[in-house]
Amino acid sequence: MKRLLTSIALLGLAATAVAETTAIVGATVHTVGPQGTIENATIIITDGEISAVGRGIAVPAGVTTVDASGKIVTPGLFSPIGRLGLVEVGNSAGPNDNAQTGRQFTAGFDVSNAYNRRSTLIAITRVEGVTSAITMPSPGYGDGPDNSGHVLAGQAAVVSLGDDDWLIKPRAGVVVTLGESGSNFAGGSRTAAFLQLKNALEEAIDYGANKRDFERGMRREYTHSMADLEALQPVLVGETPLIVNAHRASDLEAIASLASDYNVRVIITGGAEAWMVADTLAAADIAVVTTVTDNLPGNFDRINTRRGAAKILVDAGVDVALTDGASQTHNARNLTQSAGNAVADGMSRDAALRAITLTPAEMYGVADRVGSIEPGKAADLVIWPADPFEMTTYPDQVYIGGERISMESRQTLLRDRYLDPASDTPPNWRK
């Protein structure tokens, strides 16, 4: 009897294992990994992870099989900056959980506590292939010197746009604002903004070396809170990068010197003039998140902005991730358009795809989980009917953690409501 029950239990487990296995067959797979591009490939997904990818792979009997013949499969796209899950409508009264004012907290401000995985922007973004994103704080603009933002805005987090297991990596970077924008939080001087950052790092070094004094109640006088100084400890040992917004070439050179002086990792966001100091950034191992379509100076920090900057940076050996020029929060879905424009400006197609998948995953230390199609990684995949870089191409299906997500969003529902002009029912009464 015991053997019979054991056999039944094993059969049940086997049935469950089969039910959780999916095979995608016949597609051209751009792995963005060591296997490169594979024609007529098979991907096996088991328990939410990629268990096999290649040609000639036997498909287990009884598993769900998706015929993707003639189609293209890429890794899920990675949004490298933005505030998904923290804001809903721009310029509205709320919610706007990314910004903070006052001086009580700076580097310790952790936005992952406020992330809303049910935000309407999540569904809108993921149906167009974005499966992972970094969501980050920004300094708030208050109504006075004691109620304004700070050069240190807080901690960013890497999130999955799936329904479950959404937090991939909390405290994935400390956001810093320098240059002209940073001067707004330092009395109007970009030099003062640099000094505020250096002071924070110096205090964090001292705090780390004297923690026992704190444990014994011997408190030192710091301008930053203990939470802020704790948040900077992983930065000082290279575990967590500083995510620094700056544009002017001279500021970027100063940031490279600071990175060397304090032995910290830096990711530049913006970087309109980064192409001018590409060799300096490459030598300092500083990555850049940049917009490919900007070619007009928005202010005096961006006088030398130009098209083709991303290619120049990649050719110099800089790790580059691509972003949208308007809003990487509400327009994160436009990543493939950014990549297509980068290709038009001379970047190779492989490099452009890497810049919206694996490279940002590497920047934020989550490439062991997402960014490429390799065994052992999360099955974040996009099936495309044609070239993903064409503006009229939209995903046929998106998988996040092996789950086939709904391809419905608020926008698709609104589209479908108004596609039937012959209906006698007013649009606001249609389902």
Tab-separated table of C-alpha atoms in Angstrom:
chain	number	residue	atom	x	y	z
A	1	MET	CA	0.000	0.000	0.000
A	2	LYS	CA	2.847	2.364	0.907
A	3	ARG	CA	4.510	1.682	-2.472
A	4	LEU	CA	1.221	2.388	-4.255
A	5	LEU	CA	0.821	5.745	-2.490
A	6	THR	CA	4.434	6.655	-3.228
A	7	SER	CA	3.932	5.833	-6.925
A	8	ILE	CA	0.799	7.964	-7.067
A	9	ALA	CA	2.638	10.875	-5.421
A	10	LEU	CA	5.530	10.594	-7.884
A	11	LEU	CA	3.109	10.528	-10.804
A	12	GLY	CA	1.494	13.676	-9.426
A	13	LEU	CA	4.846	15.405	-9.178
A	14	ALA	CA	5.730	14.385	-12.724
A	15	ALA	CA	2.431	15.756	-14.006
A	16	THR	CA	3.098	19.044	-12.223
A	17	ALA	CA	6.594	19.252	-13.713
A	18	VAL	CA	5.218	18.673	-17.218
A	19	ALA	CA	2.487	21.269	-16.677
A	20	GLU	CA	5.101	23.860	-15.762
A	21	THR	CA	7.218	23.250	-18.862
A	22	THR	CA	6.847	25.233	-22.083
A	23	ALA	CA	8.688	24.827	-25.376
A	24	ILE	CA	9.002	27.681	-27.878
A	25	VAL	CA	10.029	26.196	-31.224
A	26	GLY	CA	11.041	27.334	-34.702
A	27	ALA	CA	12.032	30.946	-34.009
A	28	THR	CA	15.161	32.927	-34.743
A	29	VAL	CA	16.461	33.471	-31.212
A	30	HIS	CA	18.737	36.397	-30.384
A	31	THR	CA	20.176	35.148	-27.110
A	32	VAL	CA	22.419	38.194	-26.454
A	33	GLY	CA	24.622	35.583	-24.822
A	34	PRO	CA	27.480	33.246	-25.771
A	35	GLN	CA	25.303	31.358	-28.266
A	36	GLY	CA	24.612	34.473	-30.324
A	37	THR	CA	21.765	34.217	-32.817
A	38	ILE	CA	20.261	30.763	-33.425
A	39	GLU	CA	18.049	29.969	-36.403
A	40	ASN	CA	15.153	27.519	-36.043
A	41	ALA	CA	15.829	27.297	-32.332
A	42	THR	CA	14.012	25.710	-29.418
A	43	ILE	CA	13.698	27.242	-25.960
A	44	ILE	CA	12.643	25.051	-23.053
A	45	ILE	CA	11.135	26.846	-20.037
A	46	THR	CA	10.913	24.900	-16.792
A	47	ASP	CA	9.556	26.319	-13.543
A	48	GLY	CA	9.960	29.878	-14.776
A	49	GLU	CA	13.556	29.498	-15.908
A	50	ILE	CA	15.239	28.740	-19.214
A	51	SER	CA	16.431	25.149	-18.994
A	52	ALA	CA	17.692	24.768	-22.574
A	53	VAL	CA	18.138	26.789	-25.770
A	54	GLY	CA	19.565	25.699	-29.104
A	55	ARG	CA	18.899	23.763	-32.307
A	56	GLY	CA	17.825	20.153	-32.403
A	57	ILE	CA	16.653	20.078	-28.789
A	58	ALA	CA	14.105	17.326	-28.156
A	59	VAL	CA	10.794	18.642	-26.844
A	60	PRO	CA	9.493	16.581	-23.911
A	61	ALA	CA	6.196	14.835	-24.550
A	62	GLY	CA	3.089	16.514	-23.196
A	63	VAL	CA	4.509	19.979	-22.619
A	64	THR	CA	2.921	23.187	-23.842
A	65	THR	CA	4.454	23.937	-27.250
A	66	VAL	CA	4.424	27.363	-28.877
A	67	ASP	CA	5.085	27.423	-32.611
A	68	ALA	CA	7.132	30.552	-33.320
A	69	SER	CA	8.212	29.594	-36.825
A	70	GLY	CA	9.200	32.646	-38.872
A	71	LYS	CA	9.240	34.836	-35.779
A	72	ILE	CA	11.954	36.442	-33.649
A	73	VAL	CA	12.576	35.873	-29.942
A	74	THR	CA	14.651	38.271	-27.845
A	75	PRO	CA	15.279	38.625	-24.132
A	76	GLY	CA	12.831	40.841	-22.300
A	77	LEU	CA	13.807	44.494	-22.550
A	78	PHE	CA	15.314	46.381	-19.597
A	79	SER	CA	14.387	49.998	-18.863
A	80	PRO	CA	17.635	51.542	-17.493
A	81	ILE	CA	16.217	54.660	-15.784
A	82	GLY	CA	12.779	55.940	-14.853
A	83	ARG	CA	10.137	55.871	-12.135
A	84	LEU	CA	7.775	53.072	-13.089
A	85	GLY	CA	5.524	52.146	-10.202
A	86	LEU	CA	6.207	55.420	-8.408
A	87	VAL	CA	4.215	57.881	-10.528
A	88	GLU	CA	0.990	57.661	-12.518
A	89	VAL	CA	0.125	60.937	-14.264
A	90	GLY	CA	2.733	63.609	-14.864
A	91	ASN	CA	2.164	67.018	-13.263
A	92	SER	CA	-0.637	65.661	-11.099
A	93	ALA	CA	-1.125	66.045	-7.378
A	94	GLY	CA	-0.230	62.421	-6.806
A	95	PRO	CA	0.804	59.803	-6.363
A	96	ASN	CA	4.399	60.911	-6.839
A	97	ASP	CA	6.413	58.704	-4.526
A	98	ASN	CA	9.787	59.162	-6.185
A	99	ALA	CA	10.587	62.672	-4.987
A	100	GLN	CA	11.550	63.827	-1.509
A	101	THR	CA	12.158	67.226	-0.012
A	102	GLY	CA	13.821	68.255	3.209
A	103	ARG	CA	17.120	67.105	4.655
A	104	GLN	CA	16.030	64.355	7.037
A	105	PHE	CA	17.017	61.609	4.584
A	106	THR	CA	19.186	61.589	1.476
A	107	ALA	CA	20.952	58.392	0.391
A	108	GLY	CA	18.779	56.323	2.744
A	109	PHE	CA	15.528	57.166	0.924
A	110	ASP	CA	14.502	53.740	-0.477
A	111	VAL	CA	11.793	53.912	-3.146
A	112	SER	CA	11.210	50.152	-3.266
A	113	ASN	CA	8.938	50.569	-0.237
A	114	ALA	CA	6.514	52.607	-2.352
A	115	TYR	CA	6.653	50.639	-5.617
A	116	ASN	CA	3.176	49.856	-6.973
A	117	ARG	CA	3.221	46.737	-9.161
A	118	ARG	CA	-0.443	47.392	-10.036
A	119	SER	CA	0.272	50.780	-11.618
A	120	THR	CA	-1.521	51.242	-14.934
A	121	LEU	CA	1.851	52.081	-16.495
A	122	ILE	CA	3.167	48.567	-15.793
A	123	ALA	CA	0.736	46.797	-18.128
A	124	ILE	CA	1.140	49.499	-20.780
A	125	THR	CA	4.908	49.054	-20.671
A	126	ARG	CA	5.251	45.287	-20.507
A	127	VAL	CA	2.909	44.478	-23.413
A	128	GLU	CA	5.545	46.148	-25.604
A	129	GLY	CA	8.344	43.910	-24.403
A	130	VAL	CA	9.782	45.600	-21.313
A	131	THR	CA	10.086	42.976	-18.568
A	132	SER	CA	12.559	44.575	-16.137
A	133	ALA	CA	13.245	48.134	-15.047
A	134	ILE	CA	15.124	50.194	-12.552
A	135	THR	CA	12.861	52.557	-10.669
A	136	MET	CA	14.582	55.436	-8.992
A	137	PRO	CA	14.093	58.494	-6.790
A	138	SER	CA	14.617	62.080	-7.782
A	139	PRO	CA	15.237	65.225	-5.712
A	140	GLY	CA	12.099	67.207	-5.002
A	141	TYR	CA	11.788	70.920	-5.594
A	142	GLY	CA	10.458	72.376	-2.361
A	143	ASP	CA	9.421	75.859	-1.351
A	144	GLY	CA	12.538	76.956	0.489
A	145	PRO	CA	16.115	76.104	1.492
A	146	ASP	CA	14.928	73.828	4.313
A	147	ASN	CA	12.369	72.084	2.131
A	148	SER	CA	14.238	71.434	-1.087
A	149	GLY	CA	15.808	68.331	-2.538
A	150	HIS	CA	19.352	67.143	-2.033
A	151	VAL	CA	22.207	66.164	-4.323
A	152	LEU	CA	21.716	62.616	-2.964
A	153	ALA	CA	18.174	61.580	-3.900
A	154	GLY	CA	18.067	58.041	-2.507
A	155	GLN	CA	18.218	54.390	-3.502
A	156	ALA	CA	16.951	52.836	-6.730
A	157	ALA	CA	15.610	49.300	-7.122
A	158	VAL	CA	15.507	46.807	-10.002
A	159	VAL	CA	12.004	45.426	-10.481
A	160	SER	CA	10.314	42.822	-12.625
A	161	LEU	CA	7.152	43.919	-14.406
A	162	GLY	CA	5.551	40.562	-13.695
A	163	ASP	CA	2.791	40.009	-11.186
A	164	ASP	CA	4.862	37.958	-8.733
A	165	ASP	CA	8.389	38.172	-7.310
A	166	TRP	CA	8.570	41.750	-8.528
A	167	LEU	CA	11.578	42.907	-6.478
A	168	ILE	CA	14.699	41.711	-8.289
A	169	LYS	CA	17.210	43.844	-6.407
A	170	PRO	CA	16.578	46.531	-3.785
A	171	ARG	CA	19.193	49.198	-3.154
A	172	ALA	CA	20.643	48.736	-6.627
A	173	GLY	CA	22.165	52.221	-6.790
A	174	VAL	CA	22.331	55.588	-5.040
A	175	VAL	CA	20.998	58.394	-7.226
A	176	VAL	CA	23.024	61.618	-7.420
A	177	THR	CA	22.293	64.865	-9.274
A	178	LEU	CA	25.247	67.008	-10.358
A	179	GLY	CA	25.934	69.605	-13.028
A	180	GLU	CA	23.489	72.445	-13.565
A	181	SER	CA	20.586	70.447	-12.103
A	182	GLY	CA	22.615	69.558	-9.025
A	183	SER	CA	23.507	73.193	-8.444
A	184	ASN	CA	19.823	73.835	-7.710
A	185	PHE	CA	20.244	71.852	-4.489
A	186	ALA	CA	23.544	73.444	-3.499
A	187	GLY	CA	22.982	77.181	-3.496
A	188	GLY	CA	23.287	77.561	-7.258
A	189	SER	CA	26.834	76.244	-7.554
A	190	ARG	CA	27.875	73.032	-9.292
A	191	THR	CA	31.075	73.092	-7.239
A	192	ALA	CA	29.006	73.107	-4.053
A	193	ALA	CA	27.053	70.136	-5.368
A	194	PHE	CA	30.303	68.186	-5.816
A	195	LEU	CA	31.347	69.183	-2.306
A	196	GLN	CA	28.064	67.918	-0.885
A	197	LEU	CA	28.668	64.538	-2.518
A	198	LYS	CA	32.284	64.412	-1.313
A	199	ASN	CA	31.212	65.379	2.206
A	200	ALA	CA	28.680	62.551	2.239
A	201	LEU	CA	31.325	60.051	1.118
A	202	GLU	CA	33.828	61.335	3.697
A	203	GLU	CA	31.272	61.062	6.486
A	204	ALA	CA	30.345	57.546	5.321
A	205	ILE	CA	34.023	56.539	5.428
A	206	ASP	CA	34.399	57.907	8.936
A	207	TYR	CA	31.151	56.311	10.071
A	208	GLY	CA	32.195	52.927	8.671
A	209	ALA	CA	35.531	53.106	10.479
A	210	ASN	CA	33.956	54.094	13.806
A	211	LYS	CA	30.791	52.029	14.082
A	212	ARG	CA	31.874	50.688	17.478
A	213	ASP	CA	31.738	54.217	18.847
A	214	PHE	CA	28.086	54.376	17.815
A	215	GLU	CA	27.399	50.998	19.409
A	216	ARG	CA	28.871	52.340	22.669
A	217	GLY	CA	26.793	55.494	22.453
A	218	MET	CA	29.701	57.738	21.450
A	219	ARG	CA	27.936	59.612	18.642
A	220	ARG	CA	29.869	61.789	16.214
A	221	GLU	CA	28.415	64.890	14.617
A	222	TYR	CA	27.457	64.283	10.997
A	223	THR	CA	25.341	66.273	8.581
A	224	HIS	CA	23.819	63.041	7.259
A	225	SER	CA	21.661	60.589	9.165
A	226	MET	CA	22.772	57.095	10.142
A	227	ALA	CA	20.379	55.696	7.535
A	228	ASP	CA	22.116	57.739	4.850
A	229	LEU	CA	25.596	56.740	5.970
A	230	GLU	CA	24.564	53.075	6.135
A	231	ALA	CA	23.193	53.321	2.601
A	232	LEU	CA	26.570	54.586	1.378
A	233	GLN	CA	28.588	51.711	2.859
A	234	PRO	CA	27.964	49.369	-0.145
A	235	VAL	CA	28.965	52.257	-2.434
A	236	LEU	CA	32.331	52.584	-0.727
A	237	VAL	CA	33.188	48.908	-1.268
A	238	GLY	CA	32.038	48.843	-4.900
A	239	GLU	CA	28.920	46.731	-4.376
A	240	THR	CA	26.482	49.505	-5.274
A	241	PRO	CA	27.027	52.164	-7.967
A	242	LEU	CA	26.401	55.865	-7.814
A	243	ILE	CA	23.834	56.695	-10.518
A	244	VAL	CA	24.886	60.217	-11.409
A	245	ASN	CA	22.887	62.562	-13.612
A	246	ALA	CA	25.203	64.963	-15.440
A	247	HIS	CA	25.748	66.176	-19.002
A	248	ARG	CA	28.659	68.604	-19.428
A	249	ALA	CA	31.982	67.095	-20.475
A	250	SER	CA	33.911	68.927	-17.756
A	251	ASP	CA	31.507	67.590	-15.103
A	252	LEU	CA	31.954	64.066	-16.442
A	253	GLU	CA	35.725	64.420	-16.192
A	254	ALA	CA	35.344	65.590	-12.595
A	255	ILE	CA	33.095	62.607	-11.859
A	256	ALA	CA	35.704	60.250	-13.327
A	257	SER	CA	38.314	61.774	-10.988
A	258	LEU	CA	35.982	61.400	-8.011
A	259	ALA	CA	35.328	57.755	-8.922
A	260	SER	CA	39.064	57.148	-8.937
A	261	ASP	CA	39.705	59.050	-5.692
A	262	TYR	CA	37.046	57.127	-3.747
A	263	ASN	CA	37.247	53.877	-5.724
A	264	VAL	CA	33.498	53.846	-6.372
A	265	ARG	CA	31.483	52.572	-9.328
A	266	VAL	CA	29.578	55.156	-11.375
A	267	ILE	CA	26.789	55.037	-13.928
A	268	ILE	CA	26.157	58.290	-15.802
A	269	THR	CA	22.600	59.118	-16.815
A	270	GLY	CA	22.077	61.826	-19.396
A	271	GLY	CA	25.641	62.302	-20.572
A	272	ALA	CA	24.802	64.559	-23.528
A	273	GLU	CA	28.506	65.425	-23.924
A	274	ALA	CA	29.832	62.020	-22.830
A	275	TRP	CA	30.981	61.264	-26.390
A	276	MET	CA	33.562	64.065	-26.036
A	277	VAL	CA	35.266	62.261	-23.119
A	278	ALA	CA	34.540	58.678	-24.184
A	279	ASP	CA	38.122	57.504	-23.651
A	280	THR	CA	38.202	58.985	-20.150
A	281	LEU	CA	34.942	57.244	-19.222
A	282	ALA	CA	36.109	53.938	-20.691
A	283	ALA	CA	39.376	54.117	-18.741
A	284	ALA	CA	37.434	54.801	-15.523
A	285	ASP	CA	34.995	51.951	-16.281
A	286	ILE	CA	32.054	54.346	-16.108
A	287	ALA	CA	28.870	53.225	-17.859
A	288	VAL	CA	26.463	55.628	-19.588
A	289	VAL	CA	22.687	55.629	-20.001
A	290	THR	CA	22.004	57.930	-22.929
A	291	THR	CA	19.322	59.179	-25.312
A	292	VAL	CA	20.103	58.599	-28.980
A	293	THR	CA	17.700	61.088	-30.562
A	294	ASP	CA	18.817	64.262	-28.769
A	295	ASN	CA	20.654	66.607	-31.128
A	296	LEU	CA	19.734	70.066	-29.833
A	297	PRO	CA	21.150	71.804	-26.735
A	298	GLY	CA	18.495	71.942	-24.041
A	299	ASN	CA	20.715	74.111	-21.832
A	300	PHE	CA	24.334	75.192	-21.503
A	301	ASP	CA	25.298	71.793	-20.092
A	302	ARG	CA	24.301	70.190	-23.396
A	303	ILE	CA	25.772	72.533	-25.973
A	304	ASN	CA	27.567	69.693	-27.776
A	305	THR	CA	24.793	67.101	-27.794
A	306	ARG	CA	24.670	65.163	-31.061
A	307	ARG	CA	23.277	62.156	-32.870
A	308	GLY	CA	25.543	59.128	-33.066
A	309	ALA	CA	26.947	59.646	-29.567
A	310	ALA	CA	25.988	56.129	-28.462
A	311	LYS	CA	28.056	54.562	-31.238
A	312	ILE	CA	31.079	56.707	-30.344
A	313	LEU	CA	30.821	55.588	-26.731
A	314	VAL	CA	30.452	51.899	-27.618
A	315	ASP	CA	33.385	52.086	-30.035
A	316	ALA	CA	35.502	53.569	-27.226
A	317	GLY	CA	34.654	50.640	-24.957
A	318	VAL	CA	32.028	52.328	-22.762
A	319	ASP	CA	29.095	50.214	-21.564
A	320	VAL	CA	26.010	51.955	-22.959
A	321	ALA	CA	22.309	51.522	-22.233
A	322	LEU	CA	19.661	53.332	-24.241
A	323	THR	CA	16.708	55.356	-23.040
A	324	ASP	CA	13.843	57.387	-24.471
A	325	GLY	CA	14.279	61.119	-24.867
A	326	ALA	CA	10.880	62.219	-23.586
A	327	SER	CA	10.149	60.137	-20.502
A	328	GLN	CA	11.599	56.777	-19.568
A	329	THR	CA	8.682	56.417	-17.157
A	330	HIS	CA	5.679	56.925	-19.419
A	331	ASN	CA	7.560	56.054	-22.622
A	332	ALA	CA	9.706	53.147	-21.476
A	333	ARG	CA	7.900	51.069	-24.109
A	334	ASN	CA	9.786	53.015	-26.796
A	335	LEU	CA	13.074	51.232	-26.094
A	336	THR	CA	13.057	49.430	-29.440
A	337	GLN	CA	12.609	52.772	-31.207
A	338	SER	CA	15.662	54.082	-29.373
A	339	ALA	CA	17.598	51.012	-30.491
A	340	GLY	CA	16.412	51.438	-34.072
A	341	ASN	CA	17.579	55.048	-34.114
A	342	ALA	CA	20.948	53.955	-32.713
A	343	VAL	CA	21.267	51.498	-35.609
A	344	ALA	CA	20.372	54.274	-38.045
A	345	ASP	CA	23.231	56.292	-36.513
A	346	GLY	CA	25.748	53.509	-37.118
A	347	MET	CA	25.539	51.189	-34.103
A	348	SER	CA	25.415	47.494	-34.975
A	349	ARG	CA	22.110	45.704	-34.476
A	350	ASP	CA	23.652	43.316	-31.966
A	351	ALA	CA	25.103	46.201	-29.938
A	352	ALA	CA	21.769	48.043	-29.997
A	353	LEU	CA	19.865	44.981	-28.759
A	354	ARG	CA	22.451	44.452	-26.037
A	355	ALA	CA	22.038	48.095	-24.980
A	356	ILE	CA	18.367	47.500	-24.124
A	357	THR	CA	18.763	44.050	-22.560
A	358	LEU	CA	22.000	42.640	-21.142
A	359	THR	CA	24.079	45.811	-20.694
A	360	PRO	CA	21.668	47.546	-18.283
A	361	ALA	CA	21.287	44.240	-16.416
A	362	GLU	CA	25.074	44.150	-16.020
A	363	MET	CA	25.183	47.789	-14.921
A	364	TYR	CA	22.853	47.110	-12.015
A	365	GLY	CA	24.248	43.717	-11.053
A	366	VAL	CA	21.350	41.482	-12.098
A	367	ALA	CA	22.785	39.887	-15.247
A	368	ASP	CA	22.803	36.523	-13.484
A	369	ARG	CA	19.006	36.601	-13.614
A	370	VAL	CA	17.880	38.688	-16.614
A	371	GLY	CA	19.188	40.292	-19.810
A	372	SER	CA	19.930	37.289	-22.047
A	373	ILE	CA	18.504	33.932	-23.060
A	374	GLU	CA	20.689	31.405	-21.270
A	375	PRO	CA	19.998	28.289	-19.213
A	376	GLY	CA	19.443	29.129	-15.562
A	377	LYS	CA	18.124	32.633	-16.155
A	378	ALA	CA	14.563	33.827	-15.702
A	379	ALA	CA	12.417	33.091	-18.743
A	380	ASP	CA	11.788	36.753	-19.627
A	381	LEU	CA	11.183	36.511	-23.367
A	382	VAL	CA	9.492	38.424	-26.170
A	383	ILE	CA	8.111	36.849	-29.353
A	384	TRP	CA	8.088	39.353	-32.226
A	385	PRO	CA	6.343	38.850	-35.580
A	386	ALA	CA	9.046	40.830	-37.423
A	387	ASP	CA	12.039	43.123	-36.867
A	388	PRO	CA	11.620	44.536	-33.312
A	389	PHE	CA	13.373	47.757	-34.299
A	390	GLU	CA	10.675	48.700	-36.803
A	391	MET	CA	8.165	51.192	-35.396
A	392	THR	CA	5.149	49.166	-36.552
A	393	THR	CA	6.301	45.928	-34.906
A	394	TYR	CA	4.632	44.968	-31.639
A	395	PRO	CA	5.149	41.781	-29.623
A	396	ASP	CA	2.942	38.791	-30.268
A	397	GLN	CA	3.571	37.535	-26.749
A	398	VAL	CA	5.632	38.422	-23.685
A	399	TYR	CA	6.762	35.972	-21.016
A	400	ILE	CA	7.922	37.087	-17.569
A	401	GLY	CA	9.362	34.414	-15.320
A	402	GLY	CA	7.984	31.836	-17.718
A	403	GLU	CA	4.441	33.161	-17.298
A	404	ARG	CA	2.546	34.120	-20.424
A	405	ILE	CA	1.321	37.598	-19.519
A	406	SER	CA	-1.897	39.191	-20.673
A	407	MET	CA	-1.344	41.376	-23.724
A	408	GLU	CA	-4.114	43.672	-22.561
A	409	SER	CA	-3.636	47.104	-21.036
A	410	ARG	CA	-5.693	50.203	-20.384
A	411	GLN	CA	-4.614	51.541	-23.752
A	412	THR	CA	-5.575	48.415	-25.708
A	413	LEU	CA	-8.984	48.451	-23.999
A	414	LEU	CA	-9.495	52.103	-24.986
A	415	ARG	CA	-8.363	51.325	-28.534
A	416	ASP	CA	-10.824	48.480	-28.868
A	417	ARG	CA	-13.667	50.527	-27.396
A	418	TYR	CA	-13.378	53.154	-30.121
A	419	LEU	CA	-12.639	50.795	-33.010
A	420	ASP	CA	-16.337	50.135	-33.532
A	421	PRO	CA	-17.801	53.417	-34.812
A	422	ALA	CA	-20.944	51.644	-36.099
A	423	SER	CA	-22.067	50.626	-32.614
A	424	ASP	CA	-25.311	52.177	-31.351
A	425	THR	CA	-23.942	52.134	-27.807
A	426	PRO	CA	-22.075	55.288	-26.770
A	427	PRO	CA	-18.315	54.613	-26.247
A	428	ASN	CA	-18.471	55.285	-22.515
A	429	TRP	CA	-21.082	52.485	-22.153
A	430	ARG	CA	-19.104	49.887	-24.090
A	431	LYS	CA	-17.081	47.277	-22.277
